[in-house]
mmCIF file of C-alpha atoms and ligand atoms in Angstrom:
data_model
loop_
_atom_site.group_PDB
_atom_site.id
_atom_site.type_symbol
_atom_site.label_atom_id
_atom_site.label_comp_id
_atom_site.label_asym_id
_atom_site.label_seq_id
_atom_site.Cartn_x
_atom_site.Cartn_y
_atom_site.Cartn_z
ATOM 1 C CA UNK A 1342 131.043 222.403 287.099
ATOM 2 C CA UNK A 1343 134.332 221.532 285.647
ATOM 3 C CA UNK A 1344 137.508 221.743 287.701
ATOM 4 C CA UNK A 1345 140.583 223.231 286.029
ATOM 5 C CA UNK A 1346 143.704 221.053 286.033
ATOM 6 C CA UNK A 1347 145.958 222.615 288.602
ATOM 7 C CA UNK A 1348 148.863 222.548 286.243
ATOM 8 C CA UNK A 1349 147.406 225.274 284.004
ATOM 9 C CA UNK A 1350 146.928 227.698 286.914
ATOM 10 C CA UNK A 1351 150.518 226.891 288.181
ATOM 11 C CA UNK A 1352 151.817 227.535 284.691
ATOM 12 C CA UNK A 1353 150.024 230.921 284.432
ATOM 13 C CA UNK A 1354 151.319 231.966 287.809
ATOM 14 C CA UNK A 1355 154.830 230.888 286.968
ATOM 15 C CA UNK A 1356 154.607 232.897 283.796
ATOM 16 C CA UNK A 1357 153.522 235.935 285.715
ATOM 17 C CA UNK A 1358 156.259 235.425 288.266
ATOM 18 C CA UNK A 1359 158.822 235.198 285.526
ATOM 19 C CA UNK A 1360 157.802 238.359 283.932
ATOM 20 C CA UNK A 1361 157.742 240.228 287.302
ATOM 21 C CA UNK A 1362 161.073 238.751 288.373
ATOM 22 C CA UNK A 1363 162.639 239.568 285.024
ATOM 23 C CA UNK A 1364 161.487 243.244 285.262
ATOM 24 C CA UNK A 1365 162.854 243.500 288.805
ATOM 25 C CA UNK A 1366 166.148 241.964 287.719
ATOM 26 C CA UNK A 1367 166.481 244.428 284.814
ATOM 27 C CA UNK A 1368 165.659 247.338 286.930
ATOM 28 C CA UNK A 1369 168.307 246.216 289.332
ATOM 29 C CA UNK A 1370 171.173 246.400 286.852
ATOM 30 C CA UNK A 1371 169.791 249.300 284.975
ATOM 31 C CA UNK A 1372 171.754 252.189 283.769
ATOM 32 C CA UNK A 1373 171.824 255.633 285.411
ATOM 33 C CA UNK A 1374 169.334 256.794 282.773
ATOM 34 C CA UNK A 1375 166.751 254.153 283.647
ATOM 35 C CA UNK A 1376 167.252 254.744 287.383
ATOM 36 C CA UNK A 1377 166.341 258.465 286.770
ATOM 37 C CA UNK A 1378 163.275 257.263 284.897
ATOM 38 C CA UNK A 1379 164.750 258.664 281.598
ATOM 39 C CA UNK A 1380 164.607 262.272 282.922
ATOM 40 C CA UNK A 1381 167.552 264.497 281.918
ATOM 41 C CA UNK A 1382 170.266 264.383 284.433
ATOM 42 C CA UNK A 1383 173.938 263.578 285.101
ATOM 43 C CA UNK A 1384 175.815 260.883 287.140
ATOM 44 C CA UNK A 1385 178.105 263.507 288.651
ATOM 45 C CA UNK A 1386 175.608 265.442 290.646
ATOM 46 C CA UNK A 1387 172.146 266.911 290.865
ATOM 47 C CA UNK A 1388 171.597 269.998 288.645
ATOM 48 C CA UNK A 1389 169.634 271.848 291.269
ATOM 49 C CA UNK A 1390 168.557 271.381 294.966
ATOM 50 C CA UNK A 1391 165.166 270.371 293.560
ATOM 51 C CA UNK A 1392 165.979 267.682 290.909
ATOM 52 C CA UNK A 1393 166.403 264.825 293.324
ATOM 53 C CA UNK A 1394 162.889 265.513 294.830
ATOM 54 C CA UNK A 1395 161.319 265.737 291.352
ATOM 55 C CA UNK A 1396 163.069 262.627 290.164
ATOM 56 C CA UNK A 1397 161.854 260.702 293.140
ATOM 57 C CA UNK A 1398 158.241 261.909 292.660
ATOM 58 C CA UNK A 1399 158.453 260.842 289.034
ATOM 59 C CA UNK A 1400 159.805 257.388 289.894
ATOM 60 C CA UNK A 1401 157.308 256.920 292.631
ATOM 61 C CA UNK A 1402 154.545 257.680 290.428
ATOM 62 C CA UNK A 1403 155.884 255.231 287.687
ATOM 63 C CA UNK A 1404 156.431 252.516 290.296
ATOM 64 C CA UNK A 1405 152.981 252.831 291.581
ATOM 65 C CA UNK A 1406 151.731 252.651 287.987
ATOM 66 C CA UNK A 1407 153.855 249.766 287.134
ATOM 67 C CA UNK A 1408 152.620 247.771 290.239
ATOM 68 C CA UNK A 1409 149.035 248.512 289.238
ATOM 69 C CA UNK A 1410 149.889 247.549 285.695
ATOM 70 C CA UNK A 1411 151.482 244.221 286.547
ATOM 71 C CA UNK A 1412 148.627 243.179 288.886
ATOM 72 C CA UNK A 1413 146.043 244.241 286.206
ATOM 73 C CA UNK A 1414 147.826 242.610 283.349
ATOM 74 C CA UNK A 1415 148.428 239.496 285.444
ATOM 75 C CA UNK A 1416 144.832 239.149 286.434
ATOM 76 C CA UNK A 1417 143.756 239.655 282.746
ATOM 77 C CA UNK A 1418 146.265 237.054 281.470
ATOM 78 C CA UNK A 1419 145.025 234.725 284.294
ATOM 79 C CA UNK A 1420 141.415 235.034 283.462
ATOM 80 C CA UNK A 1421 142.103 234.757 279.674
ATOM 81 C CA UNK A 1422 144.195 231.675 280.140
ATOM 82 C CA UNK A 1423 142.454 229.841 282.932
ATOM 83 C CA UNK A 1424 138.791 230.726 281.834
ATOM 84 C CA UNK A 1425 139.270 230.511 278.035
ATOM 85 C CA UNK A 1426 136.509 228.783 276.209
ATOM 86 C CA UNK A 1427 137.289 225.240 275.657
ATOM 87 C CA UNK A 1428 136.238 222.726 272.848
ATOM 88 C CA UNK A 1429 132.797 221.258 273.199
ATOM 89 C CA UNK A 1430 132.108 223.359 276.193
ATOM 90 C CA UNK A 1431 129.219 225.784 275.207
ATOM 91 C CA UNK A 1432 128.018 226.806 278.725
ATOM 92 C CA UNK A 1433 128.371 230.301 279.909
ATOM 93 C CA UNK A 1434 130.566 230.864 282.952
ATOM 94 C CA UNK A 1435 129.029 231.978 286.210
ATOM 95 C CA UNK A 1436 127.762 235.578 285.594
ATOM 96 C CA UNK A 1437 128.585 237.824 288.605
ATOM 97 C CA UNK A 1438 126.517 240.935 289.095
ATOM 98 C CA UNK A 1439 125.996 243.410 292.027
ATOM 99 C CA UNK A 1440 128.799 241.885 293.942
ATOM 100 C CA UNK A 1441 128.961 244.501 296.699
ATOM 101 C CA UNK A 1442 132.317 243.706 298.197
ATOM 102 C CA UNK A 1443 133.932 243.614 294.772
ATOM 103 C CA UNK A 1444 132.301 246.926 293.731
ATOM 104 C CA UNK A 1445 133.348 248.587 296.961
ATOM 105 C CA UNK A 1446 136.870 247.292 296.402
ATOM 106 C CA UNK A 1447 137.165 248.630 292.870
ATOM 107 C CA UNK A 1448 135.839 252.014 293.939
ATOM 108 C CA UNK A 1449 138.022 252.299 297.032
ATOM 109 C CA UNK A 1450 141.358 251.147 295.593
ATOM 110 C CA UNK A 1451 141.537 253.776 292.773
ATOM 111 C CA UNK A 1452 140.421 256.480 295.242
ATOM 112 C CA UNK A 1453 143.205 255.473 297.593
ATOM 113 C CA UNK A 1454 145.631 255.489 294.752
ATOM 114 C CA UNK A 1455 144.615 259.045 293.703
ATOM 115 C CA UNK A 1456 144.759 260.281 297.334
ATOM 116 C CA UNK A 1457 148.292 258.850 297.717
ATOM 117 C CA UNK A 1458 149.538 260.386 294.463
ATOM 118 C CA UNK A 1459 147.824 263.733 295.479
ATOM 119 C CA UNK A 1460 149.544 263.733 298.836
ATOM 120 C CA UNK A 1461 153.018 263.249 297.476
ATOM 121 C CA UNK A 1462 152.516 265.625 294.599
ATOM 122 C CA UNK A 1463 151.076 268.324 296.934
ATOM 123 C CA UNK A 1464 154.051 267.806 299.435
ATOM 124 C CA UNK A 1465 156.674 268.212 296.670
ATOM 125 C CA UNK A 1466 155.042 271.060 294.687
ATOM 126 C CA UNK A 1467 154.649 272.997 298.007
ATOM 127 C CA UNK A 1468 158.286 272.420 298.766
ATOM 128 C CA UNK A 1469 159.326 273.509 295.229
ATOM 129 C CA UNK A 1470 157.080 276.499 295.144
ATOM 130 C CA UNK A 1471 158.193 277.736 298.599
ATOM 131 C CA UNK A 1472 159.461 281.300 298.225
ATOM 132 C CA UNK A 1473 159.637 282.141 301.861
ATOM 133 C CA UNK A 1474 163.503 282.098 302.136
ATOM 134 C CA UNK A 1475 165.344 285.302 301.207
ATOM 135 C CA UNK A 1476 167.074 284.666 297.897
ATOM 136 C CA UNK A 1477 170.717 285.450 297.266
ATOM 137 C CA UNK A 1478 169.737 287.017 293.901
ATOM 138 C CA UNK A 1479 166.792 287.805 291.852
ATOM 139 C CA UNK A 1480 166.442 287.533 288.175
ATOM 140 C CA UNK A 1481 163.501 288.980 286.317
ATOM 141 C CA UNK A 1482 162.717 286.837 283.384
ATOM 142 C CA UNK A 1483 160.817 288.570 280.527
ATOM 143 C CA UNK A 1484 159.264 286.337 277.810
ATOM 144 C CA UNK A 1485 158.458 288.088 274.472
ATOM 145 C CA UNK A 1486 157.644 287.004 270.971
ATOM 146 C CA UNK A 1487 160.069 285.263 270.399
ATOM 147 C CA UNK A 1488 162.889 285.499 272.820
ATOM 148 C CA UNK A 1489 163.839 286.357 276.417
ATOM 149 C CA UNK A 1490 165.286 289.331 278.417
ATOM 150 C CA UNK A 1491 166.935 288.679 281.780
ATOM 151 C CA UNK A 1492 167.098 291.415 284.232
ATOM 152 C CA UNK A 1493 169.650 290.807 286.989
ATOM 153 C CA UNK A 1494 167.919 292.987 289.622
ATOM 154 C CA UNK A 1495 170.680 292.988 292.324
ATOM 155 C CA UNK A 1496 173.499 293.722 289.902
ATOM 156 C CA UNK A 1497 171.323 296.241 287.889
ATOM 157 C CA UNK A 1498 172.428 294.751 284.440
ATOM 158 C CA UNK A 1499 170.398 292.983 281.851
ATOM 159 C CA UNK A 1500 170.845 290.377 278.996
ATOM 160 C CA UNK A 1501 168.617 290.527 275.985
ATOM 161 C CA UNK A 1502 167.736 288.034 273.418
ATOM 162 C CA UNK A 1503 166.673 288.726 269.859
ATOM 163 C CA UNK A 1504 164.085 287.079 267.656
ATOM 164 C CA UNK A 1505 165.874 284.332 265.816
ATOM 165 C CA UNK A 1506 163.258 282.877 263.669
ATOM 166 C CA UNK A 1507 162.619 279.160 263.332
ATOM 167 C CA UNK A 1508 165.732 277.166 263.831
ATOM 168 C CA UNK A 1509 164.121 274.280 261.845
ATOM 169 C CA UNK A 1510 163.590 276.693 258.942
ATOM 170 C CA UNK A 1511 166.077 277.593 256.278
ATOM 171 C CA UNK A 1512 165.735 281.275 256.693
ATOM 172 C CA UNK A 1513 165.977 283.623 253.813
ATOM 173 C CA UNK A 1514 166.702 287.298 254.525
ATOM 174 C CA UNK A 1515 163.055 288.419 254.079
ATOM 175 C CA UNK A 1516 161.821 285.717 256.395
ATOM 176 C CA UNK A 1517 164.036 286.949 259.246
ATOM 177 C CA UNK A 1518 162.130 289.330 261.418
ATOM 178 C CA UNK A 1519 164.949 290.899 263.244
ATOM 179 C CA UNK A 1520 168.092 289.162 264.318
ATOM 180 C CA UNK A 1521 170.241 286.476 262.837
ATOM 181 C CA UNK A 1522 169.165 282.854 262.227
ATOM 182 C CA UNK A 1523 169.363 280.733 265.255
ATOM 183 C CA UNK A 1524 172.673 279.362 266.426
ATOM 184 C CA UNK A 1525 173.432 278.469 269.900
ATOM 185 C CA UNK A 1526 176.106 281.246 270.142
ATOM 186 C CA UNK A 1527 173.549 283.782 269.143
ATOM 187 C CA UNK A 1528 171.189 282.827 271.816
ATOM 188 C CA UNK A 1529 170.798 284.714 275.071
ATOM 189 C CA UNK A 1530 172.558 283.083 277.951
ATOM 190 C CA UNK A 1531 171.345 283.405 281.495
ATOM 191 C CA UNK A 1532 174.147 283.128 284.014
ATOM 192 C CA UNK A 1533 173.598 281.747 287.438
ATOM 193 C CA UNK A 1534 176.078 281.282 290.399
ATOM 194 C CA UNK A 1535 176.268 277.666 291.587
ATOM 195 C CA UNK A 1536 175.285 277.218 295.206
ATOM 196 C CA UNK A 1537 173.313 280.459 295.494
ATOM 197 C CA UNK A 1538 169.488 280.677 295.968
ATOM 198 C CA UNK A 1539 168.009 282.291 292.940
ATOM 199 C CA UNK A 1540 164.479 283.745 292.612
ATOM 200 C CA UNK A 1541 162.945 283.876 289.240
ATOM 201 C CA UNK A 1542 160.318 286.509 288.564
ATOM 202 C CA UNK A 1543 158.380 285.621 285.402
ATOM 203 C CA UNK A 1544 156.911 288.469 283.380
ATOM 204 C CA UNK A 1545 155.595 288.469 279.872
ATOM 205 C CA UNK A 1546 155.573 291.353 277.401
ATOM 206 C CA UNK A 1547 152.897 290.024 275.123
ATOM 207 C CA UNK A 1548 151.340 286.471 275.236
ATOM 208 C CA UNK A 1549 151.547 283.458 277.600
ATOM 209 C CA UNK A 1550 155.014 281.756 277.513
ATOM 210 C CA UNK A 1551 156.403 279.159 279.662
ATOM 211 C CA UNK A 1552 160.013 279.375 281.241
ATOM 212 C CA UNK A 1553 161.531 275.867 280.963
ATOM 213 C CA UNK A 1554 165.006 274.585 281.660
ATOM 214 C CA UNK A 1555 164.609 270.922 281.049
ATOM 215 C CA UNK A 1556 167.705 270.016 283.183
ATOM 216 C CA UNK A 1557 166.168 271.849 286.208
ATOM 217 C CA UNK A 1558 163.112 269.362 285.671
ATOM 218 C CA UNK A 1559 160.773 272.355 286.259
ATOM 219 C CA UNK A 1560 158.926 274.955 284.257
ATOM 220 C CA UNK A 1561 156.312 277.609 284.996
ATOM 221 C CA UNK A 1562 153.996 279.603 282.783
ATOM 222 C CA UNK A 1563 154.888 283.381 282.164
ATOM 223 C CA UNK A 1564 151.560 285.211 281.992
ATOM 224 C CA UNK A 1565 151.221 288.818 280.945
ATOM 225 C CA UNK A 1566 149.950 291.151 283.563
ATOM 226 C CA UNK A 1567 150.294 288.455 286.138
ATOM 227 C CA UNK A 1568 153.283 289.498 288.293
ATOM 228 C CA UNK A 1569 153.023 286.708 290.959
ATOM 229 C CA UNK A 1570 154.495 283.674 289.021
ATOM 230 C CA UNK A 1571 158.012 282.722 289.875
ATOM 231 C CA UNK A 1572 160.064 280.246 291.933
ATOM 232 C CA UNK A 1573 163.314 279.721 293.845
ATOM 233 C CA UNK A 1574 166.050 277.323 292.974
ATOM 234 C CA UNK A 1575 169.658 276.661 293.994
ATOM 235 C CA UNK A 1576 171.666 275.507 290.967
ATOM 236 C CA UNK A 1577 174.277 273.022 292.134
ATOM 237 C CA UNK A 1578 176.043 271.590 289.150
ATOM 238 C CA UNK A 1579 178.173 273.846 286.981
ATOM 239 C CA UNK A 1580 177.471 273.449 283.293
ATOM 240 C CA UNK A 1581 175.596 274.789 280.326
ATOM 241 C CA UNK A 1582 172.022 273.784 279.916
ATOM 242 C CA UNK A 1583 169.350 274.433 277.330
ATOM 243 C CA UNK A 1584 166.274 276.541 277.919
ATOM 244 C CA UNK A 1585 163.148 276.992 275.937
ATOM 245 C CA UNK A 1586 159.524 278.184 275.807
ATOM 246 C CA UNK A 1587 157.192 275.441 276.665
ATOM 247 C CA UNK A 1588 153.897 277.179 275.726
ATOM 248 C CA UNK A 1589 152.932 277.576 271.979
ATOM 249 C CA UNK A 1590 153.184 281.299 271.609
ATOM 250 C CA UNK A 1591 153.078 281.977 267.979
ATOM 251 C CA UNK A 1592 154.859 281.523 264.662
ATOM 252 C CA UNK A 1593 158.493 281.299 265.996
ATOM 253 C CA UNK A 1594 157.754 279.623 269.343
ATOM 254 C CA UNK A 1595 160.118 276.922 268.585
ATOM 255 C CA UNK A 1596 162.975 279.534 268.112
ATOM 256 C CA UNK A 1597 162.504 280.880 271.618
ATOM 257 C CA UNK A 1598 165.659 279.243 273.031
ATOM 258 C CA UNK A 1599 168.202 280.384 275.446
ATOM 259 C CA UNK A 1600 171.157 279.006 277.427
ATOM 260 C CA UNK A 1601 171.753 278.705 281.110
ATOM 261 C CA UNK A 1602 175.305 278.717 282.375
ATOM 262 C CA UNK A 1603 175.670 277.626 285.931
ATOM 263 C CA UNK A 1604 179.164 278.964 286.845
ATOM 264 C CA UNK A 1605 181.258 279.631 289.943
ATOM 265 C CA UNK A 1606 180.286 282.809 291.833
ATOM 266 C CA UNK A 1607 183.654 284.497 290.646
ATOM 267 C CA UNK A 1608 182.757 283.737 286.982
ATOM 268 C CA UNK A 1609 179.249 284.953 287.581
ATOM 269 C CA UNK A 1610 180.610 288.319 288.988
ATOM 270 C CA UNK A 1611 182.916 288.566 286.079
ATOM 271 C CA UNK A 1612 180.070 288.187 283.706
ATOM 272 C CA UNK A 1613 178.091 290.864 285.557
ATOM 273 C CA UNK A 1614 181.077 293.238 285.078
ATOM 274 C CA UNK A 1615 181.249 292.203 281.345
ATOM 275 C CA UNK A 1616 177.637 293.225 280.993
ATOM 276 C CA UNK A 1617 178.302 296.492 282.688
ATOM 277 C CA UNK A 1618 181.241 297.131 280.481
ATOM 278 C CA UNK A 1619 178.993 296.567 277.416
ATOM 279 C CA UNK A 1620 176.681 299.209 278.806
ATOM 280 C CA UNK A 1621 173.831 296.832 279.533
ATOM 281 C CA UNK A 1622 172.969 298.469 282.836
ATOM 282 C CA UNK A 1623 169.626 299.135 284.262
ATOM 283 C CA UNK A 1624 166.413 297.045 283.798
ATOM 284 C CA UNK A 1625 164.619 296.385 280.519
ATOM 285 C CA UNK A 1626 161.029 297.342 281.415
ATOM 286 C CA UNK A 1627 158.311 294.732 280.969
ATOM 287 C CA UNK A 1628 155.550 296.889 279.623
ATOM 288 C CA UNK A 1629 155.400 299.536 276.925
ATOM 289 C CA UNK A 1630 158.218 298.130 274.846
ATOM 290 C CA UNK A 1631 158.077 296.935 271.298
ATOM 291 C CA UNK A 1632 160.407 294.332 269.861
ATOM 292 C CA UNK A 1633 162.353 296.788 267.837
ATOM 293 C CA UNK A 1634 163.205 298.631 270.967
ATOM 294 C CA UNK A 1635 164.345 295.679 272.939
ATOM 295 C CA UNK A 1636 167.999 295.834 272.162
ATOM 296 C CA UNK A 1637 169.051 299.516 271.724
ATOM 297 C CA UNK A 1638 172.695 298.692 271.302
ATOM 298 C CA UNK A 1639 172.363 295.934 268.577
ATOM 299 C CA UNK A 1640 169.792 298.002 266.544
ATOM 300 C CA UNK A 1641 171.987 301.053 266.599
ATOM 301 C CA UNK A 1642 175.060 299.116 265.277
ATOM 302 C CA UNK A 1643 172.869 297.505 262.679
ATOM 303 C CA UNK A 1644 171.699 300.970 261.555
ATOM 304 C CA UNK A 1645 175.280 302.187 261.514
ATOM 305 C CA UNK A 1646 176.483 299.279 259.422
ATOM 306 C CA UNK A 1647 173.678 299.626 256.767
HETATM 307 CU CU1 CU B 624 156.911 281.542 274.020
#
């Protein structure tokens, strides 16, 4: 048996400590973006009542992964350094097999890790998906190839989006299906009053879509014929956010964009009135509706122009 010079072990430990210490120091003076784990967000307030919870779950999972990573990388580096093959030493190191305590340890520790991750994920998803409170307003979101309709059920008005084609594509007239090439002003905008509890009811007219507002840090699939999907949220920070479809749903999936305007309740009421004045009253039905029919007002003006 050869004993290793203690200075080597000490050096390896010192190197590991420096790496860990450096990482901790960096995270201490990190920017807001790093503190949010690079999730979308703002320094002047949470976007919804759920974003803090989701960010904390995300960071917790990353911290757990980082701790496991640092321990694993540290042990690997330690073994590689301390037990490396040396010149003129051709003996095999001690071969360890069927070491029960070790095997129990490396089975039990990952199971514990998974259980802890499961516990926190289940706790948070249950809270986010809780729809037991009575919402202040309900929006029926209808996904369709390839845009969105929003039925404001309490105000009995609707907003409708039109197929815009692929925003990454240089559209020619014959490649447009119906509607103008995608610009953010032409996209449908979903208005939400800040501070009020909104319930989204997610419906699809054709294939599976996914309703995603990245700034809300949450998305959910929109499945045709499945009328149970939905969630509640209280938007808190006023602003305009991007929304998109997060489920590949066909040729112009990437053009399935919308805006979300979180505004004051007064502005929201004004917008509802504007929609009423435009004649967009009632509810766009989910089923039995073709794309050409989805905007009666727009198509009639187009016909009148041509
Ligand atoms: Cu889609």
